[in-house]
XYZ file of C-alpha atoms in Angstrom:
741
model
C 112.712 75.258 114.444
C 115.377 73.694 112.230
C 116.761 77.532 111.263
C 116.930 78.288 114.909
C 118.698 74.928 115.884
C 121.437 75.798 113.235
C 121.786 79.057 114.661
C 122.161 78.440 118.199
C 123.684 74.687 118.128
C 125.765 75.286 114.848
C 124.878 71.754 114.006
C 123.075 71.050 110.581
C 119.137 70.068 111.559
C 117.634 66.907 110.100
C 115.028 66.475 107.830
C 112.793 65.317 110.708
C 113.487 68.707 112.417
C 111.332 70.139 109.684
C 108.331 67.476 109.980
C 108.269 68.049 114.115
C 108.016 71.670 113.465
C 104.344 71.313 112.946
C 103.655 69.562 115.964
C 103.571 72.212 118.644
C 104.069 70.165 121.887
C 106.698 68.112 120.371
C 109.893 67.553 122.965
C 111.559 65.039 121.268
C 113.533 67.630 119.284
C 114.303 69.693 122.534
C 117.736 71.452 122.615
C 117.719 71.393 126.339
C 120.386 68.430 126.516
C 122.524 69.806 123.656
C 125.732 71.998 123.621
C 124.553 75.714 121.954
C 126.115 79.204 123.029
C 123.196 79.907 124.893
C 124.033 76.738 126.937
C 127.388 77.706 127.445
C 126.269 81.793 127.949
C 123.718 80.686 130.587
C 126.530 78.429 132.268
C 129.488 80.738 132.314
C 126.796 84.215 132.311
C 126.756 86.520 135.259
C 123.241 87.277 135.066
C 120.841 85.047 132.932
C 119.044 85.050 129.309
C 115.399 86.981 128.567
C 113.699 86.035 125.806
C 110.526 87.707 123.933
C 108.566 86.707 121.193
C 108.094 83.031 119.031
C 107.535 80.694 121.692
C 109.679 77.831 119.513
C 112.524 79.161 121.729
C 110.851 78.403 124.818
C 109.907 75.093 123.715
C 113.470 74.171 122.407
C 115.100 75.714 125.488
C 112.643 74.900 128.577
C 113.666 76.672 131.699
C 116.718 78.633 130.384
C 115.530 81.971 130.580
C 114.513 83.952 134.052
C 112.308 86.447 131.925
C 109.958 85.307 128.844
C 106.664 85.939 126.827
C 106.229 83.358 124.102
C 103.668 83.983 121.519
C 102.490 81.303 119.268
C 103.471 81.407 115.620
C 100.491 79.446 114.015
C 97.787 82.691 114.785
C 99.318 84.175 110.679
C 96.455 86.526 110.338
C 97.894 88.593 113.308
C 100.261 91.069 111.918
C 100.257 93.811 115.026
C 99.514 92.109 118.580
C 102.429 89.537 117.879
C 105.051 92.260 117.409
C 103.665 94.800 119.981
C 103.647 92.113 122.635
C 107.429 91.780 122.101
C 108.114 95.518 121.583
C 106.538 96.684 124.688
C 109.224 94.475 126.612
C 111.977 96.005 124.840
C 112.534 99.833 126.813
C 112.457 97.944 130.061
C 115.216 95.437 129.173
C 117.459 97.833 127.980
C 117.342 99.850 130.782
C 118.014 96.715 132.791
C 121.859 95.567 133.422
C 120.685 92.036 134.538
C 120.854 89.848 131.671
C 123.679 88.234 129.453
C 121.819 87.854 126.427
C 118.027 89.031 125.242
C 116.270 86.970 122.339
C 113.801 89.205 120.416
C 112.040 86.687 117.866
C 109.306 88.863 115.696
C 106.808 87.207 113.800
C 104.792 89.917 111.980
C 107.104 89.885 108.857
C 106.603 86.076 108.797
C 102.888 86.096 109.045
C 102.530 89.090 106.528
C 104.753 86.597 103.623
C 102.221 83.948 104.352
C 99.270 85.748 104.603
C 99.521 88.161 101.279
C 103.515 87.689 100.259
C 106.567 90.083 100.228
C 105.024 92.789 98.083
C 101.761 92.902 100.354
C 100.986 96.563 101.239
C 101.460 95.763 104.483
C 105.351 94.986 104.122
C 106.680 98.412 104.103
C 105.149 99.414 107.278
C 106.266 96.256 109.051
C 110.054 96.862 108.053
C 109.699 100.574 108.832
C 108.204 99.384 112.584
C 110.989 96.702 112.710
C 113.762 99.547 111.465
C 112.621 101.641 114.358
C 113.007 99.029 116.979
C 116.999 98.514 115.364
C 117.361 102.100 115.804
C 115.948 102.184 119.332
C 118.429 99.562 120.419
C 121.242 100.905 118.934
C 121.061 104.339 120.369
C 120.510 102.810 123.604
C 123.786 101.017 123.162
C 125.632 103.846 122.395
C 124.290 105.942 125.086
C 123.787 103.338 127.842
C 127.298 102.350 129.767
C 126.099 98.837 130.478
C 125.590 97.939 126.718
C 128.655 99.470 125.241
C 129.860 96.167 125.102
C 127.089 94.609 123.420
C 126.467 93.276 120.040
C 123.312 93.152 118.249
C 122.719 90.160 115.655
C 119.827 91.437 113.413
C 118.796 87.932 110.976
C 115.793 86.260 109.515
C 115.961 82.075 110.471
C 114.376 81.703 106.703
C 113.253 83.818 104.142
C 110.473 83.884 101.508
C 109.625 83.154 97.822
C 107.084 85.645 95.877
C 103.928 83.550 97.449
C 105.360 84.393 101.006
C 106.199 80.626 101.780
C 109.536 79.293 102.514
C 110.818 75.484 102.955
C 111.833 75.396 99.107
C 115.325 76.144 97.156
C 113.837 79.575 95.553
C 116.680 82.394 96.523
C 114.434 84.368 98.451
C 113.869 81.427 100.909
C 117.243 80.456 101.527
C 118.946 83.758 101.454
C 118.249 85.843 104.420
C 120.022 88.662 105.642
C 122.442 88.885 108.667
C 123.824 91.898 110.118
C 126.175 92.337 113.081
C 125.480 95.924 114.481
C 127.777 97.397 117.125
C 129.495 100.441 117.713
C 132.644 98.290 118.417
C 132.576 97.228 114.497
C 132.943 100.448 113.276
C 136.539 99.793 112.476
C 135.915 96.575 110.521
C 133.132 97.993 108.683
C 135.037 101.153 107.806
C 135.076 101.571 104.183
C 132.034 99.444 103.509
C 129.718 100.762 101.126
C 126.395 101.144 102.509
C 123.557 100.496 100.940
C 124.756 97.767 99.077
C 124.716 98.763 95.351
C 121.902 96.915 93.228
C 123.405 94.314 91.300
C 121.980 91.947 88.078
C 121.796 89.594 91.166
C 118.567 89.000 93.168
C 120.057 89.292 96.437
C 123.200 91.773 97.148
C 125.445 90.964 100.003
C 129.104 91.361 101.271
C 129.682 87.944 102.018
C 127.501 85.165 102.121
C 127.624 82.607 105.174
C 126.371 79.445 106.203
C 123.589 79.771 108.812
C 125.646 77.207 111.478
C 128.632 80.210 111.358
C 126.989 82.517 113.525
C 127.278 79.913 116.105
C 131.351 79.554 116.507
C 131.170 83.281 115.640
C 129.162 84.388 118.574
C 131.233 82.205 121.099
C 134.434 83.778 120.170
C 132.962 87.405 120.668
C 131.380 86.318 123.572
C 134.430 84.310 125.141
C 132.714 81.239 125.469
C 133.425 77.733 124.116
C 132.527 76.508 120.439
C 129.137 74.386 120.819
C 129.918 70.583 121.136
C 127.971 69.597 117.694
C 128.902 72.748 116.213
C 129.815 72.672 112.255
C 130.392 76.312 111.856
C 133.380 78.388 111.016
C 133.833 81.464 112.516
C 133.291 84.315 110.467
C 136.373 85.895 108.918
C 135.523 88.963 108.534
C 135.733 88.941 112.353
C 139.309 87.942 113.184
C 140.776 91.428 112.725
C 139.355 91.842 116.066
C 141.997 89.882 117.477
C 145.962 89.775 117.126
C 147.994 86.983 115.391
C 148.183 84.580 118.685
C 144.495 85.424 119.306
C 143.236 84.458 115.559
C 145.217 81.328 115.645
C 143.557 80.387 118.711
C 140.457 80.719 117.421
C 140.713 78.979 113.963
C 142.630 76.178 116.025
C 139.871 75.626 118.568
C 137.111 75.851 115.813
C 139.044 73.268 114.012
C 139.572 70.858 116.429
C 136.059 70.860 117.164
C 134.790 70.072 113.811
C 137.630 67.674 113.516
C 136.442 65.577 117.231
C 132.913 65.097 115.466
C 135.061 63.795 112.188
C 136.646 61.529 113.977
C 133.607 60.521 116.066
C 131.964 59.938 112.700
C 134.698 58.178 110.975
C 136.062 56.385 113.921
C 139.663 56.111 114.029
C 140.233 58.290 110.911
C 142.753 60.629 112.480
C 144.704 57.609 114.488
C 145.788 56.849 111.429
C 149.417 57.225 110.313
C 150.360 59.546 107.661
C 151.525 57.168 105.248
C 148.495 55.310 105.655
C 146.051 58.116 104.562
C 148.254 59.414 101.773
C 146.886 57.002 98.997
C 143.270 57.696 99.546
C 143.821 61.681 99.206
C 141.695 62.082 96.290
C 138.280 61.272 98.389
C 136.572 63.739 100.488
C 137.101 61.789 103.891
C 140.836 60.864 102.842
C 141.542 64.838 101.940
C 140.468 65.546 105.833
C 143.109 63.166 107.253
C 145.784 64.077 104.852
C 145.159 67.815 105.334
C 144.797 67.076 108.991
C 148.677 65.371 108.832
C 149.710 68.155 106.732
C 148.843 70.758 109.572
C 149.133 68.591 112.671
C 152.796 70.370 113.475
C 150.870 73.741 113.472
C 148.367 72.755 115.603
C 150.507 71.341 118.339
C 152.654 74.653 117.936
C 149.333 76.632 118.363
C 148.169 74.248 121.685
C 151.270 74.668 123.547
C 151.875 78.245 122.912
C 155.082 77.895 121.035
C 153.870 79.978 118.205
C 151.292 81.450 116.094
C 150.142 81.245 112.885
C 151.241 83.632 110.162
C 148.446 84.951 107.477
C 149.228 82.132 105.323
C 148.815 79.575 107.680
C 145.683 81.147 109.186
C 144.271 81.105 105.467
C 145.027 77.546 105.287
C 143.361 76.758 108.808
C 140.374 78.670 107.333
C 140.103 76.460 104.241
C 140.850 73.609 105.974
C 137.728 74.333 108.458
C 135.628 74.646 105.301
C 136.562 71.442 103.915
C 135.881 69.651 106.744
C 132.275 71.416 107.341
C 131.803 70.668 103.735
C 132.473 66.630 103.985
C 130.270 66.667 107.286
C 127.622 68.599 105.789
C 127.331 65.613 103.152
C 127.733 62.527 105.824
C 124.464 64.655 107.072
C 122.997 62.621 104.170
C 124.448 59.201 104.517
C 121.757 56.762 103.363
C 120.826 53.246 104.461
C 121.178 51.481 100.526
C 119.805 48.055 102.024
C 116.320 49.864 103.763
C 115.767 52.013 100.238
C 116.239 48.970 98.528
C 113.990 47.013 100.851
C 111.528 49.811 99.985
C 111.694 49.560 96.429
C 111.197 46.031 96.929
C 107.883 46.225 98.411
C 106.889 48.933 95.941
C 107.456 46.542 92.806
C 105.546 44.020 94.827
C 102.558 45.912 95.093
C 102.507 46.356 91.721
C 102.702 42.949 90.798
C 99.855 42.243 93.139
C 97.510 44.376 91.826
C 98.561 43.279 88.306
C 97.866 39.821 89.522
C 94.657 40.106 91.165
C 93.337 42.480 87.737
C 94.480 39.575 85.612
C 92.783 37.104 87.845
C 89.420 38.988 88.524
C 88.996 40.570 85.228
C 89.024 44.465 84.200
C 86.909 45.937 81.664
C 89.906 46.805 78.902
C 88.878 50.115 77.399
C 89.994 53.766 76.952
C 89.884 54.029 80.522
C 91.976 51.262 81.398
C 94.513 52.355 78.646
C 94.468 55.827 79.959
C 95.425 55.014 83.475
C 97.983 52.738 82.663
C 99.574 55.592 79.993
C 99.258 57.993 83.155
C 100.924 55.601 85.866
C 103.837 54.748 83.518
C 104.341 58.423 82.360
C 104.337 59.644 85.565
C 107.008 57.426 86.982
C 110.049 58.802 85.165
C 108.617 62.421 85.640
C 109.337 62.676 88.959
C 113.039 62.031 88.141
C 113.135 65.731 87.319
C 112.771 68.814 89.948
C 111.515 70.930 87.535
C 108.378 68.538 87.349
C 107.971 67.941 90.654
C 108.051 71.805 91.883
C 105.132 72.187 88.949
C 103.230 69.047 88.715
C 100.129 71.116 88.636
C 100.644 71.284 85.392
C 100.188 67.230 84.830
C 96.958 67.272 82.412
C 96.197 64.037 80.194
C 93.184 64.027 78.216
C 91.709 60.778 79.289
C 88.465 60.692 77.846
C 87.124 61.183 74.406
C 83.536 60.321 73.423
C 80.570 60.998 71.274
C 79.800 64.043 69.417
C 76.020 64.191 70.296
C 74.361 67.484 71.769
C 74.124 66.252 74.680
C 77.754 64.882 75.337
C 79.133 68.136 73.611
C 77.058 70.151 76.131
C 78.461 67.791 79.074
C 81.987 68.459 77.582
C 81.502 72.189 78.199
C 80.145 72.136 81.288
C 82.856 69.787 82.259
C 85.864 72.039 80.598
C 85.003 74.995 81.650
C 84.760 74.921 85.258
C 87.979 72.853 85.296
C 89.813 75.646 83.163
C 88.390 78.165 86.144
C 89.515 76.053 88.916
C 92.848 75.865 87.524
C 93.112 79.580 87.645
C 91.864 79.683 91.029
C 94.854 79.586 92.684
C 98.763 79.987 91.815
C 101.054 77.260 92.925
C 104.320 75.528 92.400
C 107.413 77.568 92.581
C 107.904 79.096 89.165
C 104.997 81.583 89.478
C 104.101 81.517 93.287
C 102.435 84.571 93.963
C 101.239 85.841 90.708
C 98.098 86.918 89.643
C 95.477 84.375 90.248
C 91.563 84.586 90.447
C 91.660 84.921 94.178
C 94.480 87.518 94.334
C 93.673 89.405 91.230
C 90.100 89.408 91.607
C 88.388 88.431 94.659
C 90.243 90.795 97.036
C 89.057 93.620 95.133
C 85.476 92.075 94.284
C 84.196 90.663 97.944
C 81.011 90.983 97.183
C 81.003 88.722 94.912
C 83.465 86.106 96.482
C 80.796 86.514 99.879
C 78.045 85.641 97.036
C 80.045 82.779 95.908
C 80.573 81.453 99.415
C 77.083 81.816 99.888
C 75.824 79.451 96.671
C 77.954 77.350 97.828
C 76.019 77.111 101.539
C 72.491 77.571 99.651
C 73.177 74.917 97.059
C 73.989 72.343 99.642
C 71.109 73.372 101.880
C 68.801 72.966 98.555
C 69.985 69.410 98.090
C 69.958 68.081 101.493
C 66.514 70.258 102.588
C 64.400 69.834 99.628
C 65.830 67.188 97.458
C 66.670 64.818 99.844
C 65.418 64.610 102.963
C 62.353 62.365 103.738
C 61.336 63.705 107.013
C 60.735 67.064 108.629
C 63.603 66.135 111.485
C 65.814 65.793 108.527
C 65.247 69.219 107.231
C 65.360 70.603 110.184
C 68.722 68.897 110.720
C 70.111 69.944 107.210
C 68.806 74.093 108.076
C 71.054 73.514 111.082
C 73.993 72.147 109.779
C 74.214 74.269 107.120
C 73.060 77.648 108.978
C 76.161 76.755 111.824
C 78.604 75.693 109.486
C 78.196 79.014 107.230
C 78.012 81.159 110.494
C 81.527 79.497 111.600
C 83.397 80.243 108.450
C 82.235 83.694 108.163
C 83.224 84.407 111.841
C 86.453 82.735 111.261
C 87.455 84.483 108.187
C 86.244 87.617 109.722
C 88.813 87.081 112.154
C 91.544 85.084 109.902
C 91.348 87.189 106.756
C 88.758 90.192 107.051
C 89.810 91.479 103.858
C 87.875 88.724 102.173
C 84.062 89.329 103.398
C 82.058 91.884 102.150
C 80.872 94.287 104.872
C 77.311 93.154 104.883
C 77.918 89.936 106.321
C 80.159 91.378 108.371
C 77.657 93.657 109.590
C 74.722 91.105 111.110
C 77.858 88.396 112.648
C 78.134 90.579 115.763
C 74.527 88.173 116.940
C 76.076 85.148 116.581
C 79.197 85.717 118.751
C 77.966 84.249 122.036
C 79.742 81.076 121.503
C 83.871 80.940 121.144
C 84.928 80.100 117.662
C 86.012 76.254 118.961
C 82.353 76.125 119.969
C 81.068 77.059 116.833
C 83.142 74.880 115.092
C 82.558 71.824 117.341
C 78.256 72.583 116.342
C 79.383 72.492 112.408
C 81.335 69.324 112.885
C 78.699 67.536 115.443
C 75.322 68.699 113.476
C 77.276 67.506 110.132
C 77.794 64.250 111.803
C 74.131 63.922 113.281
C 72.747 64.921 109.937
C 74.634 62.041 108.213
C 73.638 59.633 110.842
C 70.318 60.982 110.443
C 70.074 59.855 106.454
C 71.053 56.538 107.092
C 68.396 55.923 109.638
C 65.953 57.745 107.279
C 66.574 55.194 104.459
C 67.294 52.425 106.490
C 69.441 50.174 104.041
C 68.642 46.722 104.321
C 68.618 44.084 102.372
C 66.001 44.475 99.980
C 66.249 48.088 99.259
C 65.584 49.227 95.521
C 68.647 50.513 93.860
C 67.479 53.771 93.322
C 66.892 54.115 97.305
C 70.267 53.076 97.967
C 71.581 55.692 95.417
C 69.807 58.369 96.935
C 71.086 57.666 100.418
C 74.710 58.194 98.796
C 73.826 61.228 97.330
C 72.620 62.854 100.742
C 75.891 61.409 101.930
C 77.937 62.465 99.570
C 76.245 66.021 100.338
C 76.653 65.817 103.924
C 80.286 65.202 103.567
C 80.723 68.176 101.214
C 79.244 70.297 103.948
C 81.639 69.080 106.367
C 84.500 69.756 104.264
C 83.056 73.630 103.803
C 84.434 73.756 107.249
C 87.906 72.740 106.474
C 87.961 74.859 103.179
C 89.595 78.203 103.279
C 87.174 81.030 102.560
C 88.676 81.758 99.465
C 87.976 78.184 98.014
C 84.530 77.644 98.503
C 83.200 78.785 95.436
C 85.267 75.989 93.790
C 82.818 73.057 95.216
C 79.862 74.813 93.210
C 81.708 74.149 90.216
C 83.062 70.468 91.278
C 79.314 69.971 91.453
C 78.488 71.494 88.117
C 81.643 68.695 86.469
C 79.599 65.599 88.746
C 76.472 66.280 86.955
C 78.255 66.634 83.453
C 79.895 63.313 84.397
C 76.979 62.027 84.950
C 74.956 62.738 81.917
C 78.008 61.083 79.879
C 78.047 57.514 79.811
C 81.255 56.660 80.860
C 82.390 53.159 81.596
C 83.615 52.472 84.624
C 87.150 52.456 84.120
C 86.895 56.021 82.826
C 85.260 57.220 85.716
C 87.977 55.673 87.586
C 90.789 57.334 85.146
C 88.740 60.337 85.798
C 88.162 60.104 89.229
C 92.215 59.852 89.612
C 92.417 63.042 87.279
C 90.359 65.142 89.573
C 91.732 64.043 92.483
C 94.945 65.320 91.888
C 93.863 68.451 89.850
C 91.948 69.814 92.806
C 94.487 69.150 95.415
C 96.898 71.424 93.202
C 93.511 73.967 92.506
C 92.736 74.533 96.187
C 96.729 75.566 96.546
C 98.278 72.659 97.494
C 101.645 71.997 96.023
C 104.566 69.652 96.465
C 106.382 71.987 98.972
C 106.292 71.644 102.674
C 105.601 75.376 102.669
C 102.090 75.072 100.980
C 100.765 73.101 103.770
C 97.667 74.768 105.022
C 97.359 75.068 108.530
C 94.495 77.402 108.587
C 91.568 75.007 109.525
C 94.045 72.607 111.503
C 92.489 73.615 114.931
C 88.796 74.207 113.670
C 86.931 72.901 117.254
C 90.242 72.128 119.174
C 91.068 74.121 122.166
C 94.517 72.378 122.439
C 96.913 70.784 120.467
C 95.782 67.001 120.041
C 98.124 65.479 117.469
C 95.339 63.048 115.928
C 92.868 65.640 115.731
C 94.876 68.377 114.426
C 96.262 65.504 111.902
C 93.283 64.665 110.782
C 92.038 68.300 110.458
C 95.252 69.298 108.457
C 94.947 66.382 105.993
C 91.345 66.880 105.400
C 92.011 70.582 105.086
C 94.951 70.138 102.379
C 92.982 67.394 100.618
C 89.548 68.468 100.509
C 89.165 68.678 96.622
C 90.242 64.958 96.256
C 87.936 63.800 99.293
C 85.102 65.621 97.475
C 85.879 63.529 94.395
C 86.304 60.420 95.898
C 82.685 60.677 97.560
C 81.573 61.880 94.225
C 82.751 59.246 92.061
C 81.662 56.637 94.248
C 77.978 58.106 93.854
C 78.515 57.794 90.053
C 79.411 54.180 90.174
C 76.179 53.426 92.182
C 74.251 55.325 89.992
C 75.516 53.446 86.996
C 75.074 50.248 88.747
C 70.981 51.319 89.309
C 70.879 52.440 85.492
C 73.020 51.300 83.215
C 74.481 47.907 81.547
C 77.829 48.524 82.546
C 79.276 45.826 84.795
C 80.250 47.786 88.179
C 83.146 46.329 90.424
C 84.265 48.053 93.163
C 87.669 45.742 92.880
C 88.154 46.620 89.921
C 88.074 50.591 90.459
C 90.125 50.323 94.003
C 92.885 47.942 91.851
C 93.253 50.586 89.249
C 93.621 53.471 91.510
C 95.930 51.479 93.526
C 97.881 50.392 90.664
C 98.425 54.100 90.026
C 99.305 54.802 93.538
C 102.166 51.545 93.388
C 103.764 52.877 89.875
C 104.108 56.640 91.450
C 105.337 55.359 95.126
C 108.105 52.884 92.809
C 108.792 56.145 90.826
C 109.394 58.553 94.098
C 111.261 56.124 96.094
C 113.812 55.131 92.970
C 114.234 58.740 92.005
C 115.274 59.648 95.785
C 117.484 57.049 96.128
C 119.350 57.544 92.610
C 119.204 61.350 93.051
C 120.150 61.199 97.206
C 123.261 62.974 96.876
C 121.306 65.821 94.495
C 121.281 69.437 94.993
C 117.712 69.798 95.695
C 117.167 66.241 97.622
C 116.126 67.779 100.626
C 113.956 70.815 99.051
C 112.325 69.172 96.241
C 112.503 65.127 96.532
C 112.393 64.660 99.968
C 109.216 66.810 100.384
C 107.596 64.859 97.458
C 108.228 61.582 98.953
C 106.136 62.629 102.045
C 103.375 63.934 99.786
C 103.422 60.740 98.072
C 103.146 58.927 101.607
C 100.474 61.230 102.273
C 98.581 60.410 99.083
C 99.366 56.596 99.556
C 98.167 56.009 103.344
C 96.004 58.893 104.222
C 94.327 59.511 100.857
C 94.439 56.166 99.162
C 94.145 53.972 101.794
C 91.939 56.052 104.191
C 89.943 57.522 101.522
C 89.705 55.764 98.312
C 89.885 52.316 99.696
C 88.240 52.952 103.378
C 85.916 55.695 103.089
C 84.989 54.742 99.590
C 84.324 50.985 100.229
C 82.130 51.923 103.445
C 80.193 54.129 100.937
C 79.811 51.225 98.371
C 78.659 48.672 100.922
C 75.970 50.844 101.363
C 74.671 49.972 97.976
C 76.454 46.442 97.194
């Protein structure tokens, strides 16, 4: 959506547009009331507009198209139908002469990238399919009389990195191609080498232009006014289409339109006298005023048809447009320093408040306490480095060092070996995105082992719930029903979403369970997990006077029920990770760790599993595959919660798991376990991390990567703070702790 906004209006999309891009029913970012070349063509054209493809266009431009067929962009597993639905309309529309512009937004290449990356075996066939469509349209432009004056603009709204994602600052993400195709362009393109010779550069182009430059260029070619909020500059390679007079008018109108935005932004700037601006020519804004007065006479002559600009003057006008564009692009990042300072003040105040709480109520000072303090103080300055933010998954500190008893060493092996496997499960971050990992390099060719691992994941939970934990036959039945329904839903969902991951044996019996839709199956999985949770509470009848062992057993059963529900929100390939997490949890239980050491371990494992499950600090890594489990339409609360759970599965699991360990410690060891101290230590790290990220965003607000690295990191730290820490660590963990208090 943000890129479409830039292409059609010539304006610079805000960071909020990126966030609203996830909301399917958001209407606050509609462009219906904003000027665009689509709006101008709709107003001045003779016939109308048609659109086929990504339904984002229909949401941004409601009621704009006389004929349309939109396709949702969130079903990324569809490589074929989503494009065939567009192509089937093309021959008919090429034969029609009742439209002024036709928008075709194909999604197949984007979906292949998200699912398997740019090196996928599906990529070349899909590119060949797109080539054939371009050829069909070009041949129609050459042979059909009513298309002789048509121009085909072939462009990508974004690129992709080696992992197939976009939204970051990698060259592959920020360098989509742009091609203008028309028989009338033969004179302009004569002598241009094609294809371009490959150089040492990762990408080769004739020229590089801003995405916003498409809007004024199309406006000039179509003979319509430049969009009112445009900050783009007409692409100079097209200027030879016109004579000196025509070029002068195009550049003058483009410049005056940008200067109008400058004058609105910096009220009265261009109304100043020449001598009033000369002293400030060194600043970006002052330079525009000085340049304006130097070219004022020329602009007046062009406006009153008194003269045309010569080549040098045209170059000067074009350069002036670029300077004004660059300056206004910077103003899109104007910041309210006072509000930023207030946020930093409250973050510092929260650190002080937590410190006072720890001082007043006391906390056991040991290795774990020192470790969490060191981790926090190291973390805060590290977020000032963009390379660290992009590769935060490598942040790992050995927080605990224990005795050399045989039992302890066995536990350490059971702790470290699974952790090493988990870290290699999904390759994340920016630098090595798309490189081989366990899922890509092994499980894609050993689907039987993956499916077996998934089955073991569900079977282990079923064993603990139905055999080890359950007290009544009714609870055992519920456990079997909940595990079975969740397993069947996950298999059916994956067969449609990523069929290449499911072993043929499992696929063979799934048709027996397709009586219900996926939405209905997901709802059954959600409901049975919830009923199982409530039944567990009823079985144990927790009340004042219950034995510590009974309360600890209750927490373990609740943890298993939560684990089952989390599997429903976990990607199929990541489900075996939970088996490894359970091994680690048992290993931690066998180590006689202090409460503060458990707190530190919980913190580290929460962050490590977030990245191990495929997360990163890039918005492009947000996993939406489970966002609609059980939801038939867009619901901001339901989709928001499911999206959060799907991306924070590992951290939520560790919150529940460590709470059971703390309860177990309270039952069987001599440690004084204080829930408030556990939360306070976690809160201290969270407060320090928030302060560090806020300070980094404020100090680096003019940094090249402020929007692609630091701003997404700020959003993630807010999600960690508000949704995970307050919602999961404090609220969910607190509710679980009250059962054993």
